[in-house]
Amino acid sequence: MESRQLGTSGLRVSRLGLGTLSWSTSTDAEDAANQLVAFVDAGGTLVDTADIYGDGEVERLLGSLLGNLVPRESVVLATKSVARRGDGPFDGGASRGALLSALDGSLRRLGVDHIDLWQLHAWDNAVPIEETLSALDYALRSGKVRYVGVCNYTGWQLATAAASMRDHRIVSIQSEYSLLERGIEREVMPAAAHHGIGVLPWAPLGRGVLTGKYRTGTPADSRGASSVYANYVEQHRTERASRIVEAVVTAAEGLGTSPLSVALAWVRDRPGVVAPIVGARDKSQLAGSLASESLTLPAAIRAALDDVSAIEFGYPERWPS
């Protein structure tokens, strides 16, 4: 697998990241272990988790696999904090106290002495950004964290945070981005490009819809049929989405590949994108994502997909034209 520089930082990561959200629901420990081995064997390095996944159990599981199953040094370990984990005063949010408490908890559960990429899971309106960023600065100076990023920020939030960092830099932003969700192209991606921040798309397959599995119904073993994820998937089951999915399927048939590979290759090679984060239920599902590594979309197909999935830009993003 090829690697890419994360923004303008010196950190290099595989151009596909392994997500672990499903490890807390539909993926058991054996399947998780098989996924991690297959990912690393394919040349993957970026593994992404969060302290909130499975109430911390996903970090514990991942930590048990590092060193025992794959070398710790072969993985760029990324996790997130901010989401509320309990009712205590330091059990969530982006205050200095809450973040540093969360960091210590992640280090303990993962069983490591440092995290390669520590990310703020969300913006916190209740906390001054200077206080939040002071926790990031401390974590970096202490050596507990090597690089820092953010997730789900708007354009102005990203630009504010990037400009307010003192001695260090924000190197990444995780945002939902796919052929079905291109909203970050309006302001987030321009802000990221201006500040040298790499984009790590989550849900690059449109929450599974771009694989084509929902074209004729809802498979019983799919997330769309799950009480946990049904609403999450339903947001992308629209008439517009159907048109885009059909275009992806047509492109895949013409290229002799899968809709999954087409959708993933499209987002992977968008300007500013470093590594889409893919989640899989098991090793065989992950293999479908890994297969996209060999696919580069022809210019004509990329242009057609750009067109069918285009979003509207208005004032001031496209002013003057």
CSV table of C-alpha atoms in Angstrom, one decimal:
chain,number,residue,atom,x,y,z
A,1,MET,CA,0.0,0.0,0.0
A,2,GLU,CA,1.2,3.5,-0.8
A,3,SER,CA,1.8,6.0,1.9
A,4,ARG,CA,1.2,9.8,2.0
A,5,GLN,CA,2.4,12.7,4.0
A,6,LEU,CA,-0.3,13.9,6.5
A,7,GLY,CA,-0.8,17.5,5.5
A,8,THR,CA,2.5,19.4,5.6
A,9,SER,CA,3.7,17.5,8.7
A,10,GLY,CA,6.5,14.9,8.6
A,11,LEU,CA,4.1,12.1,9.5
A,12,ARG,CA,3.5,9.5,6.7
A,13,VAL,CA,0.5,7.2,6.8
A,14,SER,CA,-0.9,4.5,4.5
A,15,ARG,CA,-3.4,6.0,2.1
A,16,LEU,CA,-6.1,3.8,3.6
A,17,GLY,CA,-6.9,3.8,7.3
A,18,LEU,CA,-8.4,1.0,9.3
A,19,GLY,CA,-11.4,2.1,11.4
A,20,THR,CA,-12.5,0.2,14.5
A,21,LEU,CA,-16.0,1.4,15.3
A,22,SER,CA,-17.6,-1.9,14.4
A,23,TRP,CA,-15.3,-3.7,16.8
A,24,SER,CA,-17.6,-2.6,19.5
A,25,THR,CA,-20.7,-4.0,17.9
A,26,SER,CA,-20.6,-6.5,15.0
A,27,THR,CA,-17.0,-7.5,15.1
A,28,ASP,CA,-15.7,-9.9,17.7
A,29,ALA,CA,-12.1,-10.1,19.0
A,30,GLU,CA,-11.1,-12.8,16.6
A,31,ASP,CA,-12.4,-10.9,13.6
A,32,ALA,CA,-10.7,-7.8,14.8
A,33,ALA,CA,-7.4,-9.6,15.1
A,34,ASN,CA,-7.8,-11.0,11.6
A,35,GLN,CA,-8.6,-7.5,10.2
A,36,LEU,CA,-5.6,-5.9,11.9
A,37,VAL,CA,-3.2,-8.6,10.6
A,38,ALA,CA,-4.6,-8.4,7.1
A,39,PHE,CA,-4.4,-4.6,7.1
A,40,VAL,CA,-0.7,-4.5,8.3
A,41,ASP,CA,0.2,-7.4,5.9
A,42,ALA,CA,-1.2,-5.3,3.0
A,43,GLY,CA,1.1,-2.4,4.0
A,44,GLY,CA,-1.5,-0.4,6.0
A,45,THR,CA,-0.3,1.7,8.9
A,46,LEU,CA,-3.0,4.1,10.1
A,47,VAL,CA,-5.3,2.5,12.7
A,48,ASP,CA,-8.0,4.7,14.1
A,49,THR,CA,-10.1,4.3,17.2
A,50,ALA,CA,-11.7,6.5,20.0
A,51,ASP,CA,-12.1,6.4,23.7
A,52,ILE,CA,-15.9,6.3,23.3
A,53,TYR,CA,-16.0,3.2,21.1
A,54,GLY,CA,-17.5,0.4,23.1
A,55,ASP,CA,-17.1,2.5,26.3
A,56,GLY,CA,-13.4,2.0,26.1
A,57,GLU,CA,-13.4,-1.7,25.2
A,58,VAL,CA,-12.2,-1.1,21.6
A,59,GLU,CA,-9.1,0.7,22.9
A,60,ARG,CA,-8.5,-2.3,25.3
A,61,LEU,CA,-8.9,-4.8,22.5
A,62,LEU,CA,-6.6,-2.9,20.1
A,63,GLY,CA,-4.0,-2.5,22.8
A,64,SER,CA,-4.0,-6.2,23.5
A,65,LEU,CA,-3.2,-6.9,19.8
A,66,LEU,CA,-0.4,-4.4,19.6
A,67,GLY,CA,2.9,-6.0,20.3
A,68,ASN,CA,1.4,-9.5,20.7
A,69,LEU,CA,0.0,-9.8,17.2
A,70,VAL,CA,1.5,-6.9,15.2
A,71,PRO,CA,4.6,-4.8,16.1
A,72,ARG,CA,3.6,-1.6,17.9
A,73,GLU,CA,6.1,0.3,15.7
A,74,SER,CA,4.4,-0.9,12.5
A,75,VAL,CA,1.2,1.1,13.3
A,76,VAL,CA,0.4,4.8,13.3
A,77,LEU,CA,-2.0,4.7,16.3
A,78,ALA,CA,-4.8,7.3,16.3
A,79,THR,CA,-7.4,7.8,18.9
A,80,LYS,CA,-9.9,10.5,19.9
A,81,SER,CA,-11.2,12.3,23.0
A,82,VAL,CA,-14.0,14.8,23.9
A,83,ALA,CA,-17.1,12.6,23.6
A,84,ARG,CA,-18.8,12.1,27.0
A,85,ARG,CA,-17.9,8.8,28.7
A,86,GLY,CA,-19.7,9.3,32.0
A,87,ASP,CA,-21.2,11.7,34.4
A,88,GLY,CA,-18.1,12.8,36.3
A,89,PRO,CA,-16.6,16.3,35.9
A,90,PHE,CA,-13.8,15.0,33.8
A,91,ASP,CA,-15.7,12.4,31.8
A,92,GLY,CA,-16.0,14.3,28.6
A,93,GLY,CA,-15.8,17.7,26.9
A,94,ALA,CA,-12.8,19.7,25.7
A,95,SER,CA,-11.7,21.3,28.9
A,96,ARG,CA,-8.0,21.0,29.8
A,97,GLY,CA,-8.8,18.7,32.8
A,98,ALA,CA,-11.2,16.5,30.8
A,99,LEU,CA,-8.9,16.1,27.9
A,100,LEU,CA,-5.8,15.2,29.9
A,101,SER,CA,-7.8,12.8,32.0
A,102,ALA,CA,-9.1,11.2,28.8
A,103,LEU,CA,-5.6,11.0,27.4
A,104,ASP,CA,-4.3,9.1,30.4
A,105,GLY,CA,-7.3,6.8,30.1
A,106,SER,CA,-6.6,6.0,26.5
A,107,LEU,CA,-2.9,5.4,27.2
A,108,ARG,CA,-3.8,3.0,30.0
A,109,ARG,CA,-6.4,1.1,27.9
A,110,LEU,CA,-4.1,0.9,24.9
A,111,GLY,CA,-1.1,-0.1,27.0
A,112,VAL,CA,1.2,2.3,25.2
A,113,ASP,CA,3.4,5.1,26.3
A,114,HIS,CA,2.4,7.5,23.5
A,115,ILE,CA,-0.3,8.0,20.9
A,116,ASP,CA,0.8,8.9,17.4
A,117,LEU,CA,-2.2,11.0,16.5
A,118,TRP,CA,-4.5,12.3,19.2
A,119,GLN,CA,-7.7,13.9,17.8
A,120,LEU,CA,-10.4,16.1,19.3
A,121,HIS,CA,-13.6,14.2,18.4
A,122,ALA,CA,-15.8,17.4,18.2
A,123,TRP,CA,-15.8,21.1,18.9
A,124,ASP,CA,-16.9,22.1,22.4
A,125,ASN,CA,-18.9,25.4,22.6
A,126,ALA,CA,-18.7,25.4,26.4
A,127,VAL,CA,-14.9,25.7,26.5
A,128,PRO,CA,-12.6,28.5,25.2
A,129,ILE,CA,-10.6,27.2,22.3
A,130,GLU,CA,-7.4,28.5,24.0
A,131,GLU,CA,-8.0,26.2,27.0
A,132,THR,CA,-8.6,23.2,24.7
A,133,LEU,CA,-5.5,23.9,22.7
A,134,SER,CA,-3.4,24.3,25.8
A,135,ALA,CA,-4.1,20.6,26.6
A,136,LEU,CA,-2.9,19.6,23.1
A,137,ASP,CA,0.3,21.7,23.6
A,138,TYR,CA,0.9,20.0,26.9
A,139,ALA,CA,0.3,16.5,25.5
A,140,LEU,CA,2.8,17.2,22.7
A,141,ARG,CA,5.4,18.6,25.0
A,142,SER,CA,5.1,15.7,27.4
A,143,GLY,CA,5.8,13.2,24.7
A,144,LYS,CA,2.5,11.4,25.4
A,145,VAL,CA,1.3,12.5,21.9
A,146,ARG,CA,3.3,12.9,18.7
A,147,TYR,CA,0.8,14.7,16.5
A,148,VAL,CA,-2.7,16.2,17.0
A,149,GLY,CA,-5.8,16.5,14.8
A,150,VAL,CA,-9.5,17.3,15.0
A,151,CYS,CA,-12.7,15.8,13.8
A,152,ASN,CA,-16.0,17.1,12.6
A,153,TYR,CA,-15.1,20.7,12.7
A,154,THR,CA,-16.7,23.3,10.5
A,155,GLY,CA,-14.5,25.5,8.3
A,156,TRP,CA,-14.4,28.4,10.7
A,157,GLN,CA,-13.7,26.1,13.7
A,158,LEU,CA,-10.8,24.5,11.9
A,159,ALA,CA,-9.3,27.8,10.8
A,160,THR,CA,-9.7,29.2,14.3
A,161,ALA,CA,-8.0,26.2,16.0
A,162,ALA,CA,-5.2,26.1,13.4
A,163,ALA,CA,-4.5,29.8,13.8
A,164,SER,CA,-4.6,29.6,17.6
A,165,MET,CA,-2.1,26.8,18.1
A,166,ARG,CA,1.1,28.3,19.6
A,167,ASP,CA,4.2,26.1,19.3
A,168,HIS,CA,2.7,23.1,17.5
A,169,ARG,CA,0.3,22.4,14.6
A,170,ILE,CA,-2.9,20.6,13.9
A,171,VAL,CA,-2.0,18.1,11.2
A,172,SER,CA,-5.3,16.4,10.3
A,173,ILE,CA,-9.1,16.7,10.2
A,174,GLN,CA,-11.5,13.8,10.1
A,175,SER,CA,-14.8,14.6,8.3
A,176,GLU,CA,-17.5,12.6,6.6
A,177,TYR,CA,-16.7,12.7,2.9
A,178,SER,CA,-17.9,10.6,0.0
A,179,LEU,CA,-19.7,10.8,-3.3
A,180,LEU,CA,-22.9,11.1,-1.2
A,181,GLU,CA,-21.5,13.7,1.2
A,182,ARG,CA,-19.4,16.5,-0.3
A,183,GLY,CA,-20.3,19.4,2.0
A,184,ILE,CA,-16.8,19.8,3.3
A,185,GLU,CA,-15.7,21.0,-0.1
A,186,ARG,CA,-17.4,24.4,0.6
A,187,GLU,CA,-15.3,25.6,3.6
A,188,VAL,CA,-13.6,22.8,5.5
A,189,MET,CA,-11.3,21.6,2.7
A,190,PRO,CA,-10.2,25.1,1.7
A,191,ALA,CA,-9.4,25.8,5.3
A,192,ALA,CA,-7.5,22.6,5.6
A,193,ALA,CA,-5.5,23.3,2.4
A,194,HIS,CA,-4.6,26.8,3.6
A,195,HIS,CA,-3.3,25.6,6.9
A,196,GLY,CA,-1.5,22.5,5.6
A,197,ILE,CA,-3.9,20.1,7.2
A,198,GLY,CA,-4.6,16.6,5.8
A,199,VAL,CA,-8.1,15.3,5.4
A,200,LEU,CA,-9.0,11.8,6.7
A,201,PRO,CA,-12.5,11.0,5.4
A,202,TRP,CA,-14.8,8.9,7.5
A,203,ALA,CA,-17.7,7.0,6.0
A,204,PRO,CA,-16.0,7.2,2.5
A,205,LEU,CA,-18.5,4.5,1.2
A,206,GLY,CA,-21.5,6.7,2.1
A,207,ARG,CA,-22.2,4.6,5.2
A,208,GLY,CA,-22.2,1.5,3.1
A,209,VAL,CA,-24.8,2.8,0.5
A,210,LEU,CA,-22.2,3.3,-2.2
A,211,THR,CA,-21.4,-0.5,-2.2
A,212,GLY,CA,-24.7,-1.0,-3.9
A,213,LYS,CA,-26.0,-3.4,-1.3
A,214,TYR,CA,-29.2,-1.4,-0.7
A,215,ARG,CA,-30.2,-1.0,-4.3
A,216,THR,CA,-33.1,-3.5,-4.1
A,217,GLY,CA,-33.7,-3.7,-0.3
A,218,THR,CA,-32.1,-4.0,3.0
A,219,PRO,CA,-29.9,-7.1,3.5
A,220,ALA,CA,-30.6,-8.8,6.8
A,221,ASP,CA,-26.9,-8.8,7.8
A,222,SER,CA,-26.3,-5.2,6.9
A,223,ARG,CA,-26.0,-2.1,9.1
A,224,GLY,CA,-29.2,-0.8,7.6
A,225,ALA,CA,-31.0,-3.7,9.2
A,226,SER,CA,-29.4,-3.1,12.6
A,227,SER,CA,-31.3,-1.3,15.3
A,228,VAL,CA,-28.0,0.4,16.2
A,229,TYR,CA,-27.1,1.7,12.7
A,230,ALA,CA,-30.4,1.8,10.8
A,231,ASN,CA,-30.9,5.6,11.2
A,232,TYR,CA,-27.2,6.2,10.4
A,233,VAL,CA,-27.6,4.4,7.1
A,234,GLU,CA,-31.0,5.8,6.3
A,235,GLN,CA,-29.7,9.3,6.0
A,236,HIS,CA,-28.0,8.4,2.7
A,237,ARG,CA,-30.9,6.4,1.2
A,238,THR,CA,-32.4,9.2,-0.9
A,239,GLU,CA,-33.3,9.7,-4.5
A,240,ARG,CA,-30.2,11.7,-5.1
A,241,ALA,CA,-28.1,8.9,-3.5
A,242,SER,CA,-29.8,6.3,-5.7
A,243,ARG,CA,-28.7,8.2,-8.9
A,244,ILE,CA,-25.2,8.4,-7.6
A,245,VAL,CA,-25.1,4.7,-6.7
A,246,GLU,CA,-26.3,3.8,-10.2
A,247,ALA,CA,-23.5,5.8,-11.7
A,248,VAL,CA,-21.0,4.1,-9.5
A,249,VAL,CA,-22.4,0.7,-10.4
A,250,THR,CA,-22.2,1.5,-14.1
A,251,ALA,CA,-18.6,2.7,-13.7
A,252,ALA,CA,-17.7,-0.5,-11.8
A,253,GLU,CA,-19.2,-2.7,-14.5
A,254,GLY,CA,-17.3,-0.9,-17.2
A,255,LEU,CA,-14.0,-1.2,-15.3
A,256,GLY,CA,-14.6,-4.8,-14.3
A,257,THR,CA,-14.4,-4.0,-10.6
A,258,SER,CA,-16.7,-3.5,-7.6
A,259,PRO,CA,-18.8,-0.4,-6.8
A,260,LEU,CA,-16.9,-0.3,-3.4
A,261,SER,CA,-13.5,0.0,-5.2
A,262,VAL,CA,-14.8,2.8,-7.5
A,263,ALA,CA,-16.3,4.8,-4.6
A,264,LEU,CA,-13.2,4.4,-2.5
A,265,ALA,CA,-10.8,5.2,-5.3
A,266,TRP,CA,-12.8,8.4,-6.0
A,267,VAL,CA,-12.6,9.8,-2.5
A,268,ARG,CA,-9.0,8.5,-1.9
A,269,ASP,CA,-7.7,10.6,-4.8
A,270,ARG,CA,-9.6,13.8,-4.2
A,271,PRO,CA,-7.4,16.9,-3.6
A,272,GLY,CA,-6.4,17.2,0.0
A,273,VAL,CA,-7.4,13.7,1.0
A,274,VAL,CA,-4.7,11.7,2.7
A,275,ALA,CA,-6.4,8.5,3.8
A,276,PRO,CA,-10.1,7.4,3.9
A,277,ILE,CA,-10.9,5.5,7.1
A,278,VAL,CA,-12.7,2.3,6.3
A,279,GLY,CA,-14.6,0.0,8.7
A,280,ALA,CA,-15.4,-3.6,8.1
A,281,ARG,CA,-17.4,-6.3,9.8
A,282,ASP,CA,-14.8,-9.0,9.1
A,283,LYS,CA,-11.6,-9.8,7.2
A,284,SER,CA,-13.5,-10.6,4.0
A,285,GLN,CA,-15.3,-7.3,4.0
A,286,LEU,CA,-11.9,-5.5,4.6
A,287,ALA,CA,-10.5,-7.4,1.6
A,288,GLY,CA,-12.9,-5.5,-0.6
A,289,SER,CA,-11.5,-2.2,0.6
A,290,LEU,CA,-7.9,-3.3,0.3
A,291,ALA,CA,-8.6,-4.3,-3.4
A,292,SER,CA,-9.2,-0.7,-4.2
A,293,GLU,CA,-5.5,0.0,-3.8
A,294,SER,CA,-4.8,-1.2,-7.3
A,295,LEU,CA,-7.5,1.0,-8.9
A,296,THR,CA,-7.0,4.4,-10.4
A,297,LEU,CA,-10.1,5.9,-12.0
A,298,PRO,CA,-9.8,7.0,-15.6
A,299,ALA,CA,-10.3,10.8,-16.0
A,300,ALA,CA,-13.6,10.4,-17.9
A,301,ILE,CA,-15.1,8.2,-15.2
A,302,ARG,CA,-13.9,10.5,-12.5
A,303,ALA,CA,-15.4,13.5,-14.3
A,304,ALA,CA,-18.7,11.7,-14.7
A,305,LEU,CA,-18.8,10.9,-11.0
A,306,ASP,CA,-17.9,14.4,-10.1
A,307,ASP,CA,-20.8,15.7,-12.2
A,308,VAL,CA,-23.5,13.3,-10.9
A,309,SER,CA,-22.5,14.0,-7.2
A,310,ALA,CA,-21.9,17.7,-7.5
A,311,ILE,CA,-23.0,20.1,-4.8
A,312,GLU,CA,-24.1,23.7,-5.1
A,313,PHE,CA,-21.7,26.5,-4.2
A,314,GLY,CA,-22.9,30.0,-3.5
A,315,TYR,CA,-21.8,33.2,-2.1
A,316,PRO,CA,-19.2,33.6,-0.7
A,317,GLU,CA,-17.4,30.3,-1.5
A,318,ARG,CA,-17.4,31.0,-5.2
A,319,TRP,CA,-17.2,34.8,-5.2
A,320,PRO,CA,-15.8,36.2,-7.4
A,321,SER,CA,-16.2,33.5,-10.0
